[in-house]
Amino acid sequence: MRATWKGAISFGLVTIPVQLFTATEEHDLPLRQVHVQDGSRVRMRRFCEAEDKEIPYAEVARGYEAPDGSMITLTDEDLADLPLPSKKVIDVLAFVDAEAIDPLMLSKAYYVGSSDRSAAKPYALLRDALAQAGQIAVTKIALRSREALAVLRVRDDTLVLQTCLWPDEVRPAAGIAPEGEVAIRPQELKMARSLMDTLSEDFDLDALHDEYQEALRQVVEAKLQGVEPPHEAEAAPSGGKVLDLMAALENSVRAAKESRGEEAAETEEEAEVTKLPARKPAKKTAAKKTATKTAAKTTAAKTAEKRAAPRKTARKAQKTQKTQKAAAGKSTKRASA
């Protein structure tokens, strides 16, 4: 790797000659701006407004426009001679716990290497002290014509310098989170934790890759070969809003386990959810109870009527027999007279 900066770490009265190397790189597929009609390159040219002609990059400087519209030119020499105490020096200000720096502030990372053999011992001393204390060093450094806040930390056996935003450059998050209190049931929280544990099993960060760049390369290769580029398959409809959060969590846990070839066994959280009584409206329950009582009374009345029917029939038959005997007796007496 090629060094991008050379200077020294100022650690109290200790000075450690170091150089910085860019720690990260991107693998984006390089794309050019072209004219959509014919595919020819579109190039950006630098024109001077006063002279109305193209000028070379060597004649380009930076400028500041004053409120009255006048322009102040700042040359490379002006920027190089800025009175900065952090110029060519990584000035260590304090040592803090890593949690004291908000991750939102972290920016570009650089590997810190020693410049000569004499820096080996103080370099190792600072590295081991940071590792043993579990802390990071807050520093200031002048990089690319500007002063930046930065932190020194240990990665494996190497010091890493990571530039940061200044605290006032991080915007507040007021008004972003949902307003009001949101009621979360313990069962829902347990199920969410279960899903977190399931998704974290056998997770390998090194196995992740940029799928967008891979798909872009496939499209470019297809166009180079003169064939139809691949298209994204239509995504299944999501079904709109999630109406049952608990059911969505349960299905997510099952899907995560099935994707790894595991059986979606019922977890303790799912069992607790299953045991929970179903919520039913009170009015419907009362109406069902009333209807049940009414149906029971009707059934009992019908049963009583059925049981009483034979008795009524027998009584009617006895009365008929008595009436017939009485009428026969009267007829006999009249005949004898």
Tab-separated table of C-alpha atoms in Angstrom:
chain	number	residue	atom	x	y	z
A	1	MET	CA	0.000	0.000	0.000
A	2	ARG	CA	1.097	3.561	-0.679
A	3	ALA	CA	1.269	5.988	2.236
A	4	THR	CA	-1.182	8.881	1.965
A	5	TRP	CA	0.157	10.963	4.893
A	6	LYS	CA	3.358	11.185	6.899
A	7	GLY	CA	3.789	12.775	10.312
A	8	ALA	CA	3.967	11.797	13.964
A	9	ILE	CA	1.782	10.847	16.894
A	10	SER	CA	2.209	13.298	19.763
A	11	PHE	CA	1.633	11.340	22.975
A	12	GLY	CA	2.610	13.639	25.849
A	13	LEU	CA	6.369	14.106	25.469
A	14	VAL	CA	6.576	10.982	23.301
A	15	THR	CA	6.703	11.390	19.525
A	16	ILE	CA	6.090	8.404	17.262
A	17	PRO	CA	6.943	8.871	13.548
A	18	VAL	CA	4.128	7.253	11.574
A	19	GLN	CA	2.509	7.150	8.157
A	20	LEU	CA	-1.086	6.500	7.156
A	21	PHE	CA	-2.402	3.951	4.668
A	22	THR	CA	-5.988	3.857	3.399
A	23	ALA	CA	-7.631	0.932	5.193
A	24	THR	CA	-10.682	0.445	2.963
A	25	GLU	CA	-11.430	0.182	-0.740
A	26	GLU	CA	-14.607	-0.053	-2.767
A	27	HIS	CA	-15.186	-2.473	-5.625
A	28	ASP	CA	-17.784	-0.507	-7.559
A	29	LEU	CA	-17.987	-1.166	-11.285
A	30	PRO	CA	-16.686	2.033	-12.947
A	31	LEU	CA	-19.402	3.698	-15.031
A	32	ARG	CA	-18.950	6.689	-17.358
A	33	GLN	CA	-21.356	9.431	-18.346
A	34	VAL	CA	-22.413	8.960	-21.982
A	35	HIS	CA	-24.795	10.544	-24.471
A	36	VAL	CA	-27.934	8.412	-24.497
A	37	GLN	CA	-28.472	8.979	-28.227
A	38	ASP	CA	-25.155	7.603	-29.510
A	39	GLY	CA	-23.296	6.293	-26.429
A	40	SER	CA	-20.373	8.692	-26.809
A	41	ARG	CA	-18.477	9.968	-23.733
A	42	VAL	CA	-19.674	13.124	-22.010
A	43	ARG	CA	-16.764	15.092	-20.557
A	44	MET	CA	-16.813	17.942	-18.065
A	45	ARG	CA	-14.747	20.950	-19.134
A	46	ARG	CA	-13.584	23.907	-17.027
A	47	PHE	CA	-14.487	27.251	-18.544
A	48	CYS	CA	-13.494	30.684	-17.296
A	49	GLU	CA	-16.555	32.950	-17.194
A	50	ALA	CA	-14.561	36.125	-17.750
A	51	GLU	CA	-12.530	34.849	-20.715
A	52	ASP	CA	-15.152	32.366	-21.971
A	53	LYS	CA	-12.556	29.723	-22.721
A	54	GLU	CA	-11.459	26.339	-21.388
A	55	ILE	CA	-8.596	26.418	-18.899
A	56	PRO	CA	-6.308	23.593	-17.652
A	57	TYR	CA	-6.666	22.132	-14.165
A	58	ALA	CA	-3.290	23.592	-13.165
A	59	GLU	CA	-4.827	27.071	-13.344
A	60	VAL	CA	-7.730	26.177	-11.029
A	61	ALA	CA	-7.633	27.403	-7.407
A	62	ARG	CA	-10.155	27.657	-4.609
A	63	GLY	CA	-12.047	30.789	-3.761
A	64	TYR	CA	-14.413	32.231	-1.174
A	65	GLU	CA	-17.304	34.447	-2.256
A	66	ALA	CA	-17.834	37.329	0.160
A	67	PRO	CA	-21.351	38.564	1.042
A	68	ASP	CA	-20.909	41.529	-1.331
A	69	GLY	CA	-20.185	39.160	-4.227
A	70	SER	CA	-16.447	39.716	-4.402
A	71	MET	CA	-14.215	36.639	-4.684
A	72	ILE	CA	-11.136	35.906	-2.575
A	73	THR	CA	-8.657	33.477	-4.149
A	74	LEU	CA	-6.927	30.874	-1.938
A	75	THR	CA	-3.907	29.199	-3.493
A	76	ASP	CA	-2.361	25.873	-2.518
A	77	GLU	CA	0.372	27.813	-0.741
A	78	ASP	CA	-2.190	29.671	1.367
A	79	LEU	CA	-3.811	26.400	2.429
A	80	ALA	CA	-0.469	24.713	3.072
A	81	ASP	CA	0.661	27.505	5.427
A	82	LEU	CA	-2.409	27.478	7.683
A	83	PRO	CA	-1.434	28.007	11.362
A	84	LEU	CA	-2.646	24.617	12.573
A	85	PRO	CA	-1.103	22.912	15.616
A	86	SER	CA	-2.255	19.554	14.217
A	87	LYS	CA	-0.342	20.002	10.968
A	88	LYS	CA	1.687	16.840	10.314
A	89	VAL	CA	0.901	15.725	13.862
A	90	ILE	CA	-1.690	13.324	15.281
A	91	ASP	CA	-2.285	15.185	18.525
A	92	VAL	CA	-3.586	12.868	21.263
A	93	LEU	CA	-6.082	14.815	23.422
A	94	ALA	CA	-7.521	12.175	25.763
A	95	PHE	CA	-8.227	8.482	26.297
A	96	VAL	CA	-11.862	7.371	26.596
A	97	ASP	CA	-13.956	4.219	26.430
A	98	ALA	CA	-15.036	3.217	22.934
A	99	GLU	CA	-18.695	3.712	23.901
A	100	ALA	CA	-18.020	7.416	24.470
A	101	ILE	CA	-17.823	8.009	20.695
A	102	ASP	CA	-21.137	7.815	18.862
A	103	PRO	CA	-20.759	5.496	15.804
A	104	LEU	CA	-22.545	8.179	13.767
A	105	MET	CA	-19.393	10.279	14.087
A	106	LEU	CA	-17.033	7.683	12.593
A	107	SER	CA	-15.810	8.271	9.040
A	108	LYS	CA	-12.816	7.118	6.956
A	109	ALA	CA	-10.293	4.632	8.409
A	110	TYR	CA	-6.505	4.503	7.959
A	111	TYR	CA	-3.914	1.975	9.054
A	112	VAL	CA	-1.141	3.583	11.098
A	113	GLY	CA	2.351	2.277	10.367
A	114	SER	CA	5.693	3.262	11.838
A	115	SER	CA	7.965	5.347	9.636
A	116	ASP	CA	11.307	3.948	10.846
A	117	ARG	CA	12.789	1.385	13.196
A	118	SER	CA	13.138	3.857	16.060
A	119	ALA	CA	9.323	4.146	16.205
A	120	ALA	CA	8.789	0.406	16.790
A	121	LYS	CA	8.998	0.474	20.596
A	122	PRO	CA	6.850	3.577	21.291
A	123	TYR	CA	4.379	2.328	18.651
A	124	ALA	CA	4.066	-1.041	20.427
A	125	LEU	CA	3.855	0.697	23.799
A	126	LEU	CA	0.890	2.859	22.770
A	127	ARG	CA	-0.805	-0.095	21.046
A	128	ASP	CA	-0.482	-2.417	24.044
A	129	ALA	CA	-1.547	0.292	26.505
A	130	LEU	CA	-4.725	0.947	24.523
A	131	ALA	CA	-5.480	-2.782	24.239
A	132	GLN	CA	-4.925	-3.415	27.934
A	133	ALA	CA	-7.045	-0.449	29.026
A	134	GLY	CA	-9.782	-1.230	26.496
A	135	GLN	CA	-9.831	2.414	25.445
A	136	ILE	CA	-9.357	4.584	22.369
A	137	ALA	CA	-7.385	7.821	21.954
A	138	VAL	CA	-9.194	10.987	20.860
A	139	THR	CA	-6.971	12.987	18.510
A	140	LYS	CA	-6.890	15.844	16.007
A	141	ILE	CA	-5.176	15.728	12.622
A	142	ALA	CA	-4.912	17.970	9.552
A	143	LEU	CA	-5.804	15.969	6.432
A	144	ARG	CA	-6.430	17.244	2.918
A	145	SER	CA	-6.578	20.946	3.775
A	146	ARG	CA	-8.825	20.556	6.776
A	147	GLU	CA	-8.536	19.654	10.426
A	148	ALA	CA	-10.444	16.583	11.509
A	149	LEU	CA	-11.339	14.892	14.752
A	150	ALA	CA	-10.094	11.297	14.853
A	151	VAL	CA	-9.709	8.307	17.141
A	152	LEU	CA	-6.840	5.866	17.509
A	153	ARG	CA	-7.798	2.280	18.276
A	154	VAL	CA	-6.282	-1.180	18.034
A	155	ARG	CA	-7.218	-3.742	15.372
A	156	ASP	CA	-5.387	-7.023	15.763
A	157	ASP	CA	-1.772	-5.837	16.207
A	158	THR	CA	-2.131	-2.582	14.241
A	159	LEU	CA	-3.126	0.937	15.221
A	160	VAL	CA	-6.036	2.352	13.234
A	161	LEU	CA	-6.818	6.042	12.840
A	162	GLN	CA	-10.474	6.745	12.045
A	163	THR	CA	-11.544	10.287	11.255
A	164	CYS	CA	-14.747	11.559	12.821
A	165	LEU	CA	-17.319	14.259	12.344
A	166	TRP	CA	-17.272	17.074	14.844
A	167	PRO	CA	-20.014	16.747	17.492
A	168	ASP	CA	-21.972	19.705	16.088
A	169	GLU	CA	-22.033	18.030	12.640
A	170	VAL	CA	-24.280	15.207	13.874
A	171	ARG	CA	-27.905	16.225	13.461
A	172	PRO	CA	-30.345	15.565	16.328
A	173	ALA	CA	-32.932	12.805	15.879
A	174	ALA	CA	-35.782	14.750	17.493
A	175	GLY	CA	-39.211	13.942	16.021
A	176	ILE	CA	-38.057	10.820	14.133
A	177	ALA	CA	-39.174	8.076	16.546
A	178	PRO	CA	-42.915	7.238	16.906
A	179	GLU	CA	-44.709	9.684	19.163
A	180	GLY	CA	-46.473	8.563	22.334
A	181	GLU	CA	-46.032	5.421	24.385
A	182	VAL	CA	-46.313	2.114	22.541
A	183	ALA	CA	-47.507	-0.831	24.634
A	184	ILE	CA	-45.331	-3.925	24.152
A	185	ARG	CA	-46.467	-7.184	25.772
A	186	PRO	CA	-43.809	-9.345	27.460
A	187	GLN	CA	-44.695	-12.226	25.135
A	188	GLU	CA	-44.021	-10.046	22.086
A	189	LEU	CA	-40.669	-8.950	23.491
A	190	LYS	CA	-39.671	-12.559	24.203
A	191	MET	CA	-40.640	-13.611	20.698
A	192	ALA	CA	-38.600	-10.753	19.218
A	193	ARG	CA	-35.574	-11.864	21.249
A	194	SER	CA	-36.127	-15.419	20.044
A	195	LEU	CA	-36.099	-14.191	16.443
A	196	MET	CA	-32.889	-12.239	17.115
A	197	ASP	CA	-31.197	-15.350	18.520
A	198	THR	CA	-32.381	-17.478	15.592
A	199	LEU	CA	-31.098	-15.038	12.964
A	200	SER	CA	-27.748	-14.722	14.772
A	201	GLU	CA	-26.952	-18.446	14.796
A	202	ASP	CA	-23.997	-19.351	12.540
A	203	PHE	CA	-23.829	-15.791	11.172
A	204	ASP	CA	-20.734	-15.210	9.022
A	205	LEU	CA	-20.031	-11.574	8.189
A	206	ASP	CA	-17.293	-12.535	5.701
A	207	ALA	CA	-19.844	-14.426	3.607
A	208	LEU	CA	-21.736	-11.215	2.767
A	209	HIS	CA	-21.098	-9.508	-0.580
A	210	ASP	CA	-22.456	-6.670	-2.688
A	211	GLU	CA	-25.330	-8.207	-4.637
A	212	TYR	CA	-26.004	-4.949	-6.481
A	213	GLN	CA	-22.520	-4.889	-8.031
A	214	GLU	CA	-22.859	-8.578	-8.923
A	215	ALA	CA	-26.189	-7.959	-10.684
A	216	LEU	CA	-24.723	-4.906	-12.443
A	217	ARG	CA	-21.810	-6.978	-13.757
A	218	GLN	CA	-24.268	-9.569	-15.101
A	219	VAL	CA	-26.127	-6.848	-17.001
A	220	VAL	CA	-22.863	-5.449	-18.433
A	221	GLU	CA	-21.653	-8.918	-19.494
A	222	ALA	CA	-24.995	-9.635	-21.166
A	223	LYS	CA	-24.830	-6.374	-23.147
A	224	LEU	CA	-21.234	-7.092	-24.182
A	225	GLN	CA	-22.347	-10.476	-25.521
A	226	GLY	CA	-25.419	-8.993	-27.210
A	227	VAL	CA	-27.946	-11.048	-25.264
A	228	GLU	CA	-30.951	-10.080	-23.190
A	229	PRO	CA	-29.878	-8.873	-19.729
A	230	PRO	CA	-31.304	-10.780	-16.754
A	231	HIS	CA	-34.325	-9.271	-15.079
A	232	GLU	CA	-35.407	-9.329	-11.468
A	233	ALA	CA	-38.140	-11.829	-10.657
A	234	GLU	CA	-41.406	-10.315	-9.497
A	235	ALA	CA	-41.518	-10.145	-5.741
A	236	ALA	CA	-44.416	-11.818	-3.969
A	237	PRO	CA	-46.973	-9.342	-2.584
A	238	SER	CA	-46.230	-8.437	1.008
A	239	GLY	CA	-49.876	-8.386	1.961
A	240	GLY	CA	-49.960	-4.790	3.197
A	241	LYS	CA	-49.823	-3.869	6.843
A	242	VAL	CA	-48.960	-6.409	9.526
A	243	LEU	CA	-52.166	-6.904	11.495
A	244	ASP	CA	-50.880	-9.523	13.922
A	245	LEU	CA	-47.371	-8.714	15.142
A	246	MET	CA	-47.084	-11.900	17.192
A	247	ALA	CA	-48.033	-14.107	14.244
A	248	ALA	CA	-45.483	-12.300	12.068
A	249	LEU	CA	-42.744	-12.908	14.643
A	250	GLU	CA	-43.648	-16.601	14.961
A	251	ASN	CA	-43.618	-17.064	11.175
A	252	SER	CA	-40.274	-15.244	10.955
A	253	VAL	CA	-38.709	-17.602	13.495
A	254	ARG	CA	-40.054	-20.652	11.636
A	255	ALA	CA	-38.858	-19.316	8.260
A	256	ALA	CA	-35.379	-18.601	9.626
A	257	LYS	CA	-35.079	-22.124	11.019
A	258	GLU	CA	-36.430	-23.758	7.853
A	259	SER	CA	-33.941	-21.773	5.728
A	260	ARG	CA	-31.145	-23.537	7.638
A	261	GLY	CA	-32.794	-26.929	7.312
A	262	GLU	CA	-33.921	-27.030	10.939
A	263	GLU	CA	-37.283	-28.197	12.146
A	264	ALA	CA	-39.454	-25.323	13.275
A	265	ALA	CA	-40.027	-26.679	16.774
A	266	GLU	CA	-42.246	-24.695	19.105
A	267	THR	CA	-40.179	-22.452	21.335
A	268	GLU	CA	-40.990	-21.623	24.945
A	269	GLU	CA	-42.160	-18.195	23.870
A	270	GLU	CA	-44.480	-19.708	21.260
A	271	ALA	CA	-45.838	-22.119	23.863
A	272	GLU	CA	-46.584	-19.265	26.227
A	273	VAL	CA	-48.346	-17.403	23.450
A	274	THR	CA	-50.400	-20.490	22.646
A	275	LYS	CA	-51.533	-20.751	26.272
A	276	LEU	CA	-52.748	-17.182	26.307
A	277	PRO	CA	-56.570	-16.926	26.388
A	278	ALA	CA	-58.126	-15.673	23.225
A	279	ARG	CA	-59.481	-12.153	23.403
A	280	LYS	CA	-63.231	-11.980	22.684
A	281	PRO	CA	-65.521	-8.947	22.825
A	282	ALA	CA	-67.601	-8.841	26.025
A	283	LYS	CA	-70.845	-8.019	24.196
A	284	LYS	CA	-70.634	-11.056	21.954
A	285	THR	CA	-69.959	-13.321	24.934
A	286	ALA	CA	-72.960	-11.996	26.819
A	287	ALA	CA	-75.153	-12.415	23.765
A	288	LYS	CA	-73.977	-16.008	23.345
A	289	LYS	CA	-74.763	-16.773	27.012
A	290	THR	CA	-78.277	-15.288	26.663
A	291	ALA	CA	-78.941	-17.257	23.494
A	292	THR	CA	-77.732	-20.464	25.193
A	293	LYS	CA	-80.066	-19.957	28.181
A	294	THR	CA	-83.016	-19.233	25.876
A	295	ALA	CA	-82.314	-22.333	23.804
A	296	ALA	CA	-82.090	-24.452	26.980
A	297	LYS	CA	-85.460	-23.159	28.252
A	298	THR	CA	-87.110	-23.847	24.896
A	299	THR	CA	-85.718	-27.383	24.792
A	300	ALA	CA	-86.895	-28.116	28.344
A	301	ALA	CA	-90.390	-26.821	27.573
A	302	LYS	CA	-90.635	-28.989	24.470
A	303	THR	CA	-89.468	-32.048	26.455
A	304	ALA	CA	-92.050	-31.410	29.186
A	305	GLU	CA	-94.826	-31.089	26.604
A	306	LYS	CA	-93.787	-34.393	25.030
A	307	ARG	CA	-93.838	-36.123	28.421
A	308	ALA	CA	-97.232	-34.636	29.354
A	309	ALA	CA	-98.891	-35.570	26.051
A	310	PRO	CA	-99.448	-39.325	26.857
A	311	ARG	CA	-100.911	-38.454	30.251
A	312	LYS	CA	-103.440	-36.078	28.738
A	313	THR	CA	-104.440	-38.697	26.179
A	314	ALA	CA	-105.010	-41.343	28.907
A	315	ARG	CA	-107.145	-38.956	30.941
A	316	LYS	CA	-109.282	-38.150	27.928
A	317	ALA	CA	-109.769	-41.888	27.219
A	318	GLN	CA	-110.874	-42.556	30.863
A	319	LYS	CA	-113.408	-39.731	30.716
A	320	THR	CA	-114.789	-41.076	27.437
A	321	GLN	CA	-115.177	-44.580	28.902
A	322	LYS	CA	-117.028	-43.242	31.967
A	323	THR	CA	-119.368	-41.207	29.788
A	324	GLN	CA	-120.117	-44.222	27.599
A	325	LYS	CA	-120.864	-46.470	30.671
A	326	ALA	CA	-123.198	-43.879	32.143
A	327	ALA	CA	-125.092	-43.535	28.893
A	328	ALA	CA	-125.399	-47.355	28.606
A	329	GLY	CA	-126.816	-47.626	32.151
A	330	LYS	CA	-129.486	-45.036	31.475
A	331	SER	CA	-130.542	-46.857	28.305
A	332	THR	CA	-130.919	-50.158	30.234
A	333	LYS	CA	-133.141	-48.623	32.896
A	334	ARG	CA	-135.449	-47.087	30.341
A	335	ALA	CA	-135.790	-50.407	28.530
A	336	SER	CA	-136.771	-52.219	31.773
A	337	ALA	CA	-139.418	-49.627	32.543
